[in-house]
PDB file of C-alpha atoms in Angstrom:
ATOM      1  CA  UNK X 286     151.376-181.466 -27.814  1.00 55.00           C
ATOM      2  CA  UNK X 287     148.496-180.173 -29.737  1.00 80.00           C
ATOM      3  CA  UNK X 288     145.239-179.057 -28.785  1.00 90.00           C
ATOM      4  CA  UNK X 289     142.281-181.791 -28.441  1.00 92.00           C
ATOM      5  CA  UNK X 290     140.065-182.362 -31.222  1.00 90.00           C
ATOM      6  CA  UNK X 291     137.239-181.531 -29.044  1.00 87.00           C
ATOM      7  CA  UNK X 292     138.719-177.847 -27.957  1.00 94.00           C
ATOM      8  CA  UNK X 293     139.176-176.786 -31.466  1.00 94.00           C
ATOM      9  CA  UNK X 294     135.773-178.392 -32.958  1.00 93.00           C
ATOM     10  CA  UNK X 295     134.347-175.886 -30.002  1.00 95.00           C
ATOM     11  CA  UNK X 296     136.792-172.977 -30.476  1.00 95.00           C
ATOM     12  CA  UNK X 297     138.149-173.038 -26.769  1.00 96.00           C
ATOM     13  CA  UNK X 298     141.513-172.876 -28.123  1.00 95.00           C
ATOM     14  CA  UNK X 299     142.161-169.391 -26.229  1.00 95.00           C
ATOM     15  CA  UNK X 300     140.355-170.711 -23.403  1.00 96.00           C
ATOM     16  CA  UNK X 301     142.451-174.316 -23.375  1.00 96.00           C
ATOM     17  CA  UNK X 302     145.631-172.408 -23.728  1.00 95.00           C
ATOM     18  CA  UNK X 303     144.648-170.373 -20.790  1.00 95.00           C
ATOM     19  CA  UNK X 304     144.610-173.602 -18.667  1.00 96.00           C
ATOM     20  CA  UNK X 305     147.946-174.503 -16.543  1.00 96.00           C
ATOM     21  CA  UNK X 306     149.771-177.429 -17.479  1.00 95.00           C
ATOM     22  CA  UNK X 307     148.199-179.285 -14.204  1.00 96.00           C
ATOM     23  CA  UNK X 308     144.449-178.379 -15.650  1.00 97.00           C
ATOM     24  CA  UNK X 309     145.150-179.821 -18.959  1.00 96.00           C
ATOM     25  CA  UNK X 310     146.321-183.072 -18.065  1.00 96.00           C
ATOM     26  CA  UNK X 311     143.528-183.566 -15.702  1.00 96.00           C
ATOM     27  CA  UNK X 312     141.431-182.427 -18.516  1.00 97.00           C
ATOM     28  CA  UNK X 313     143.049-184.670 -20.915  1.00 95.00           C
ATOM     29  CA  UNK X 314     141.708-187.563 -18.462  1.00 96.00           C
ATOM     30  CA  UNK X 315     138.063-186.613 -19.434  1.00 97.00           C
ATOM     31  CA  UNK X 316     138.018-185.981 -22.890  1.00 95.00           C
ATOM     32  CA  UNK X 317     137.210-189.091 -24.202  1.00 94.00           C
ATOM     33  CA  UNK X 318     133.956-188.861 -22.293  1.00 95.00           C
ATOM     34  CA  UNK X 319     133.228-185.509 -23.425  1.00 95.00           C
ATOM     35  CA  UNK X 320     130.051-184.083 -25.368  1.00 94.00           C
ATOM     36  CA  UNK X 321     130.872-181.620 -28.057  1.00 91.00           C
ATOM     37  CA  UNK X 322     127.274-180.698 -29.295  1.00 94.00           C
ATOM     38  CA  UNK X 323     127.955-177.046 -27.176  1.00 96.00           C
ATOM     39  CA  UNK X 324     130.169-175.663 -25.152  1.00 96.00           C
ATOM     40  CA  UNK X 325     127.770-176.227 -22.500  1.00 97.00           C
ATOM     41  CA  UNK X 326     127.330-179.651 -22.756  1.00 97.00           C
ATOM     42  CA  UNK X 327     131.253-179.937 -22.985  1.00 97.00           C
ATOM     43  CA  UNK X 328     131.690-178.474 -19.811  1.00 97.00           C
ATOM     44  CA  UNK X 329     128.564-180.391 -18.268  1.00 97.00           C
ATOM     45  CA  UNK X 330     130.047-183.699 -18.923  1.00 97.00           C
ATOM     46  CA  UNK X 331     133.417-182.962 -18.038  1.00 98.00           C
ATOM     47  CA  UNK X 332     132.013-181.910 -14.678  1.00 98.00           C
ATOM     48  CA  UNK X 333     129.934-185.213 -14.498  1.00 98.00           C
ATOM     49  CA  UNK X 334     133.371-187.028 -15.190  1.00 98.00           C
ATOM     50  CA  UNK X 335     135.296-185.252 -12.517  1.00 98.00           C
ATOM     51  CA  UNK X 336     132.717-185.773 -10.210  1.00 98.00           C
ATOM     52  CA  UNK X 337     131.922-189.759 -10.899  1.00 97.00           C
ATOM     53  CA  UNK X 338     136.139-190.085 -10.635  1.00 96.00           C
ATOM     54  CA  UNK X 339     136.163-188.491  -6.909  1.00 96.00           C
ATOM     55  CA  UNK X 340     137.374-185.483  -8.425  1.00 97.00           C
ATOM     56  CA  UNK X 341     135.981-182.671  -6.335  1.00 98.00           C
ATOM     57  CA  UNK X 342     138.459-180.193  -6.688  1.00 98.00           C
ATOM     58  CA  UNK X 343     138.521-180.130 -10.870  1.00 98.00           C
ATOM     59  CA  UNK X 344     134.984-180.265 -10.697  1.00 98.00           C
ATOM     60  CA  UNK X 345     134.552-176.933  -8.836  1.00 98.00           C
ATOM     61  CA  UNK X 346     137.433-175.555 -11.380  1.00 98.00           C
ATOM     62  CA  UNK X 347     135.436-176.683 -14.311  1.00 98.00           C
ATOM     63  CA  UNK X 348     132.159-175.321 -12.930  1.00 97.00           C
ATOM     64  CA  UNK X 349     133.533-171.710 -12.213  1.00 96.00           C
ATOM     65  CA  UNK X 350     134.754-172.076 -15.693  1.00 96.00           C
ATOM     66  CA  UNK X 351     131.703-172.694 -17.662  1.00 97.00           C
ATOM     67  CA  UNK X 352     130.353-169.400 -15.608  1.00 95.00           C
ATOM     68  CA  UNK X 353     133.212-167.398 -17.384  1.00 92.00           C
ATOM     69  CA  UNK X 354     132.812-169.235 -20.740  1.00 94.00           C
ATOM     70  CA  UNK X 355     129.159-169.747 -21.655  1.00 94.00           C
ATOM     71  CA  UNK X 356     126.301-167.688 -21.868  1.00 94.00           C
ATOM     72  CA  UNK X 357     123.408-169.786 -20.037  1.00 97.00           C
ATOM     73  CA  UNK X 358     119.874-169.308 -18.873  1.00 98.00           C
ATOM     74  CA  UNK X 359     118.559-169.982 -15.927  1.00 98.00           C
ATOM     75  CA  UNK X 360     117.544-173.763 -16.253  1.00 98.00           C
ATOM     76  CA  UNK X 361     121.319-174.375 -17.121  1.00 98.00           C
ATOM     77  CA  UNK X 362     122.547-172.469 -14.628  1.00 98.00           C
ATOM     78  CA  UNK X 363     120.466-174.762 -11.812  1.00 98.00           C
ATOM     79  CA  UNK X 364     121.884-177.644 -13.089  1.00 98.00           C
ATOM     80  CA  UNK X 365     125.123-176.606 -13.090  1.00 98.00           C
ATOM     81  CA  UNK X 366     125.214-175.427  -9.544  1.00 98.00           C
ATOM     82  CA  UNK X 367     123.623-178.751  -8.347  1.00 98.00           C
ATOM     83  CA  UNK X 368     126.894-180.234  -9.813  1.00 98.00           C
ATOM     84  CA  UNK X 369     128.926-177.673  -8.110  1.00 98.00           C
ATOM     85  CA  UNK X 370     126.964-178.067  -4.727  1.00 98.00           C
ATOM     86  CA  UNK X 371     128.509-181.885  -4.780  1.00 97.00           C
ATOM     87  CA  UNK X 372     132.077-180.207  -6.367  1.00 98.00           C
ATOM     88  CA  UNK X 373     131.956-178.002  -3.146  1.00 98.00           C
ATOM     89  CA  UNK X 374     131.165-180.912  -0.307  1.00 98.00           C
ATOM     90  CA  UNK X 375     133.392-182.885  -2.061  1.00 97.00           C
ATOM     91  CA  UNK X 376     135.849-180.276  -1.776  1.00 98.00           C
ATOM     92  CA  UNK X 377     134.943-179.490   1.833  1.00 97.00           C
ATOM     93  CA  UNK X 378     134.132-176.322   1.060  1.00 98.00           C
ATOM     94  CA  UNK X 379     130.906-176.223   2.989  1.00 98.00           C
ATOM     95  CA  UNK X 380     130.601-172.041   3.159  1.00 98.00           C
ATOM     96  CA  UNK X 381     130.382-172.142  -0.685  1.00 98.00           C
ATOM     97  CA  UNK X 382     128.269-174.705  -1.134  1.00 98.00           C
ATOM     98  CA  UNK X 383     125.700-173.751   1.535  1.00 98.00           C
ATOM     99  CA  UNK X 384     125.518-170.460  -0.836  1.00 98.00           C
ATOM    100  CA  UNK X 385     125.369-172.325  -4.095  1.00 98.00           C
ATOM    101  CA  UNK X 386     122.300-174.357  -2.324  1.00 98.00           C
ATOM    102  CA  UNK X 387     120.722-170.912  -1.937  1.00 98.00           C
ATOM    103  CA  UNK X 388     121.356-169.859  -5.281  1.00 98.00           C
ATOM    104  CA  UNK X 389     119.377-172.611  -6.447  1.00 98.00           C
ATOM    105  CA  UNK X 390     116.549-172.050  -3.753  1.00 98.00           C
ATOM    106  CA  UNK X 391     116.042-168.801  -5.555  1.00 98.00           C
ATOM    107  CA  UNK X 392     116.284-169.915  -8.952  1.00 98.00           C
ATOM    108  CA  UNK X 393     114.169-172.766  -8.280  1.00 98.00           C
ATOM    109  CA  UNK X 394     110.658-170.912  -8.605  1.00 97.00           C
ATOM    110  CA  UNK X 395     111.774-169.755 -12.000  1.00 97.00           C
ATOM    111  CA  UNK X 396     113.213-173.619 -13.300  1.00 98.00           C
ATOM    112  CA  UNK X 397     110.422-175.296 -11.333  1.00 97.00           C
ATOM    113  CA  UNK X 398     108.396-176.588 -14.071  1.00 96.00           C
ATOM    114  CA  UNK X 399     111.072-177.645 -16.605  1.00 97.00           C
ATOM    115  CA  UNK X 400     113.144-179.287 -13.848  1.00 97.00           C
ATOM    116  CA  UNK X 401     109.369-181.452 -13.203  1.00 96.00           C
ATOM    117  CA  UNK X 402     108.829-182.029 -16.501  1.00 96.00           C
ATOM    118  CA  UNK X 403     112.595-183.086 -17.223  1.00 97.00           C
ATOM    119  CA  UNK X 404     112.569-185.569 -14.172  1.00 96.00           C
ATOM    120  CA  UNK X 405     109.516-187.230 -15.944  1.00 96.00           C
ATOM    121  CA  UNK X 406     106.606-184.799 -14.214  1.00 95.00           C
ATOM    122  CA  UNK X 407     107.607-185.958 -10.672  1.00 94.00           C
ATOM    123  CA  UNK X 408     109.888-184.246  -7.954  1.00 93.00           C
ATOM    124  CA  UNK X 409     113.182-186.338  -8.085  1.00 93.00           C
ATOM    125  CA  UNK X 410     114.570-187.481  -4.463  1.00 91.00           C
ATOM    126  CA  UNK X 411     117.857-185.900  -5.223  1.00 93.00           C
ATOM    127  CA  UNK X 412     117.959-182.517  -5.413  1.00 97.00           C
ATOM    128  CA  UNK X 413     121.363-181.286  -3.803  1.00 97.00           C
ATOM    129  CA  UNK X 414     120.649-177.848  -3.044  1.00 98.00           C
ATOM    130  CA  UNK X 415     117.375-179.061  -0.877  1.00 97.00           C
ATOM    131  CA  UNK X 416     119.098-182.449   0.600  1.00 96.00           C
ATOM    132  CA  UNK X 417     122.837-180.795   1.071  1.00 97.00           C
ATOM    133  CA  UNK X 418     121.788-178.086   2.904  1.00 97.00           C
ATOM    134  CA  UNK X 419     120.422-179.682   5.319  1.00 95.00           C
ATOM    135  CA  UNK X 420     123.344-182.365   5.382  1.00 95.00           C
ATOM    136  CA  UNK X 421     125.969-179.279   6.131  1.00 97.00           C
ATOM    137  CA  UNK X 422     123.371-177.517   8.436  1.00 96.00           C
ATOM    138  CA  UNK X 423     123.110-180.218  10.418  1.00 93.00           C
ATOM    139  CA  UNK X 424     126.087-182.405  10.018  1.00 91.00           C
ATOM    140  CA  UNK X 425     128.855-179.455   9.980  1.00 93.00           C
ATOM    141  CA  UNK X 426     127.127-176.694  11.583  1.00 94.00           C
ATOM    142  CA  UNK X 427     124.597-178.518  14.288  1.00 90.00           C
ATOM    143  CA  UNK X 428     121.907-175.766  13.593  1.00 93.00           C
ATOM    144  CA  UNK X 429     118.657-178.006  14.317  1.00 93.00           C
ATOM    145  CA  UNK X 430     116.717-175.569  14.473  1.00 94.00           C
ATOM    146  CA  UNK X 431     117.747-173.567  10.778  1.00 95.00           C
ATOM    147  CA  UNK X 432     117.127-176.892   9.648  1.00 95.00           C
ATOM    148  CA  UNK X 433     113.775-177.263  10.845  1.00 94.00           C
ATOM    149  CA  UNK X 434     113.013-173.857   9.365  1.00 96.00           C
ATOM    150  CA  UNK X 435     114.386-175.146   5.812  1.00 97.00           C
ATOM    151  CA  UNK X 436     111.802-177.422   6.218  1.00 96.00           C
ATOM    152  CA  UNK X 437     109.271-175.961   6.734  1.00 96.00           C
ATOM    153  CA  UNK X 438     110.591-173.295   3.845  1.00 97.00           C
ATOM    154  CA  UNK X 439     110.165-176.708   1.436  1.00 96.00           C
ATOM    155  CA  UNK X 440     107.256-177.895   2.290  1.00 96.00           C
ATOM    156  CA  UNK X 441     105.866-174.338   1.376  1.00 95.00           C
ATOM    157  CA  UNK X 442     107.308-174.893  -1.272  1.00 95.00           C
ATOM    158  CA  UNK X 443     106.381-177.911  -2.792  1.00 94.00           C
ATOM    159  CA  UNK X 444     109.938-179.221  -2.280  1.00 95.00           C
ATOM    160  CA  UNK X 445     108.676-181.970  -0.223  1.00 94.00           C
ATOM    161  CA  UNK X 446     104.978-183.399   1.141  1.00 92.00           C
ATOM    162  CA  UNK X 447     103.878-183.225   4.468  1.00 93.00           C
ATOM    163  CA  UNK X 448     104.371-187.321   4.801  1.00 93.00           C
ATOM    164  CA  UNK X 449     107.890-186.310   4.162  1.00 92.00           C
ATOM    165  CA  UNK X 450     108.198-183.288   6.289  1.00 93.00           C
ATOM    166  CA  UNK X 451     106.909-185.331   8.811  1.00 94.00           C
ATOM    167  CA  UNK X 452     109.557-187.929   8.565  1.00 92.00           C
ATOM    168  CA  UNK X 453     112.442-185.521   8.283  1.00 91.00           C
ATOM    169  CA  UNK X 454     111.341-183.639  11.440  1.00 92.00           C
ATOM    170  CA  UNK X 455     111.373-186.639  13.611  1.00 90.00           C
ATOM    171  CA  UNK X 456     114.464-187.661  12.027  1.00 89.00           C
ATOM    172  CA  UNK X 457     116.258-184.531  12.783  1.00 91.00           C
ATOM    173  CA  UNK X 458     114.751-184.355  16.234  1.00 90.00           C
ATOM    174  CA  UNK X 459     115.953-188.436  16.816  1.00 88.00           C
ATOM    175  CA  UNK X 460     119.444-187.010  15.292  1.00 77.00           C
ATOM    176  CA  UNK X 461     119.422-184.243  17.922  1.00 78.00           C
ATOM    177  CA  UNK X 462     118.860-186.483  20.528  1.00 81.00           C
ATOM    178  CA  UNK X 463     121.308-188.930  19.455  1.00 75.00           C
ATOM    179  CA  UNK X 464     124.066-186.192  19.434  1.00 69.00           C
ATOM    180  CA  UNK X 465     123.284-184.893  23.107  1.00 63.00           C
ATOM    181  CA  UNK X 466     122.941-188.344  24.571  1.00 53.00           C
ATOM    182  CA  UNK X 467     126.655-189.216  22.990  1.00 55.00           C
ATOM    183  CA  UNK X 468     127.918-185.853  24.362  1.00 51.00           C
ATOM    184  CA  UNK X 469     126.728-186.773  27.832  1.00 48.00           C
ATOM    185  CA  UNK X 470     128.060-190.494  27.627  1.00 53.00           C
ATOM    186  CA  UNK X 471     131.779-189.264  26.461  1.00 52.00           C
ATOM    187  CA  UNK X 472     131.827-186.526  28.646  1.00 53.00           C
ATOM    188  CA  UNK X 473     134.493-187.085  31.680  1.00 53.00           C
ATOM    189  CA  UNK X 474     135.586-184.664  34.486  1.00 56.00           C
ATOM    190  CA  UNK X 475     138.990-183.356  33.965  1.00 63.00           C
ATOM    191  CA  UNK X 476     142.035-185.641  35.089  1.00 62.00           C
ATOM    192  CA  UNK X 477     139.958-188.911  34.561  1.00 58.00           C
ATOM    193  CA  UNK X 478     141.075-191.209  31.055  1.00 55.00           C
ATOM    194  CA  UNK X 479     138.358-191.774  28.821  1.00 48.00           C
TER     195      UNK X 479
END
């Protein structure tokens, strides 16, 4: 079997040779979607592709990849740990992707105004390393009150407005709520069936 069009146009034939057997068949299953204008944007749209197919676990290969492969700045790097941030949920890997979210938080002051501008001069409502974290915070770990900190850390920010800080509050605080009222209702005294 030879080596994709694609891969040589882009001289990754070390790097595709490199790749197990496994790898480049799942890669093969992308490749007709694939950019070839950089390596970056190869790797990019791979990533999207392995993501949009439910692919988590090629996704986070292909994103640790482009690390070792391309030489990026900072804007690309954002963007491609917001992919990985899904790769890493998607892969239940919650640890990494909580420190991929603050990867971004840091690089975010740097990449603010391109990211603006790119999104058409407004603040997009997804950004996965602001929304994630607090959906692992909360939803995996059950630390209410981190997450009201994060909050407050965006709103600082400029991450999100105070009519939106507002509304995340009292939906965290309803959430907490919810979760101690259902631990009271299940709870029974040993011995008894549920």
């Amino acid at each position: 079997m030879g080596v994709p069009e694609h891969i040589v146009d882009l001289k990754l034939e070390d790097w595709y040779s490199s790749l197990s057997d496994t790898d480049r068949m799942k890669l093969s299953r992308y490749l007709d979607k694939a950019e070839s204008s950089s390596n970056y944007a190869f790797f990019s749209s791979i990533i999207d592709c392995a993501l949009s197919d439910e692919n988590p676990k090629f996704a986070v290969f292909m994103c640790l990849q482009i690390y070792d492969i391309c030489d990026m700045d900072d804007y690309q790097r954002f963007l491609i740990n917001e992919k990985l941030i899904d790769a890493y949920i998607g892969a239940e890997r919650y640890e990494d992707a909580k420190a991929a979210c603050d990867a971004n938080l840091e690089l975010y002051p740097i990449v603010k105004e391109r990211f603006i501008s790119d999104n058409g001069g407004i603040l997009p409502k997804r950004i996965n390393f602001r929304n994630r974290y607090i959906d692992i915070i909360v939803g995996i770990d059950s630390a209410y009150d981190l997450a009201f900190d994060m909050l407050e850390k965006y709103k600082d920010m400029g991450l999100i407005d105070a009519e939106e800080y507002d509304y995340r509050v009292n939906s965290l605080k309803t959430h907490r709520l919810q979760k101690i009222f259902d631990g009271v209702y299940s709870y029974r005294p040993e011995g008894q069936d549920r």
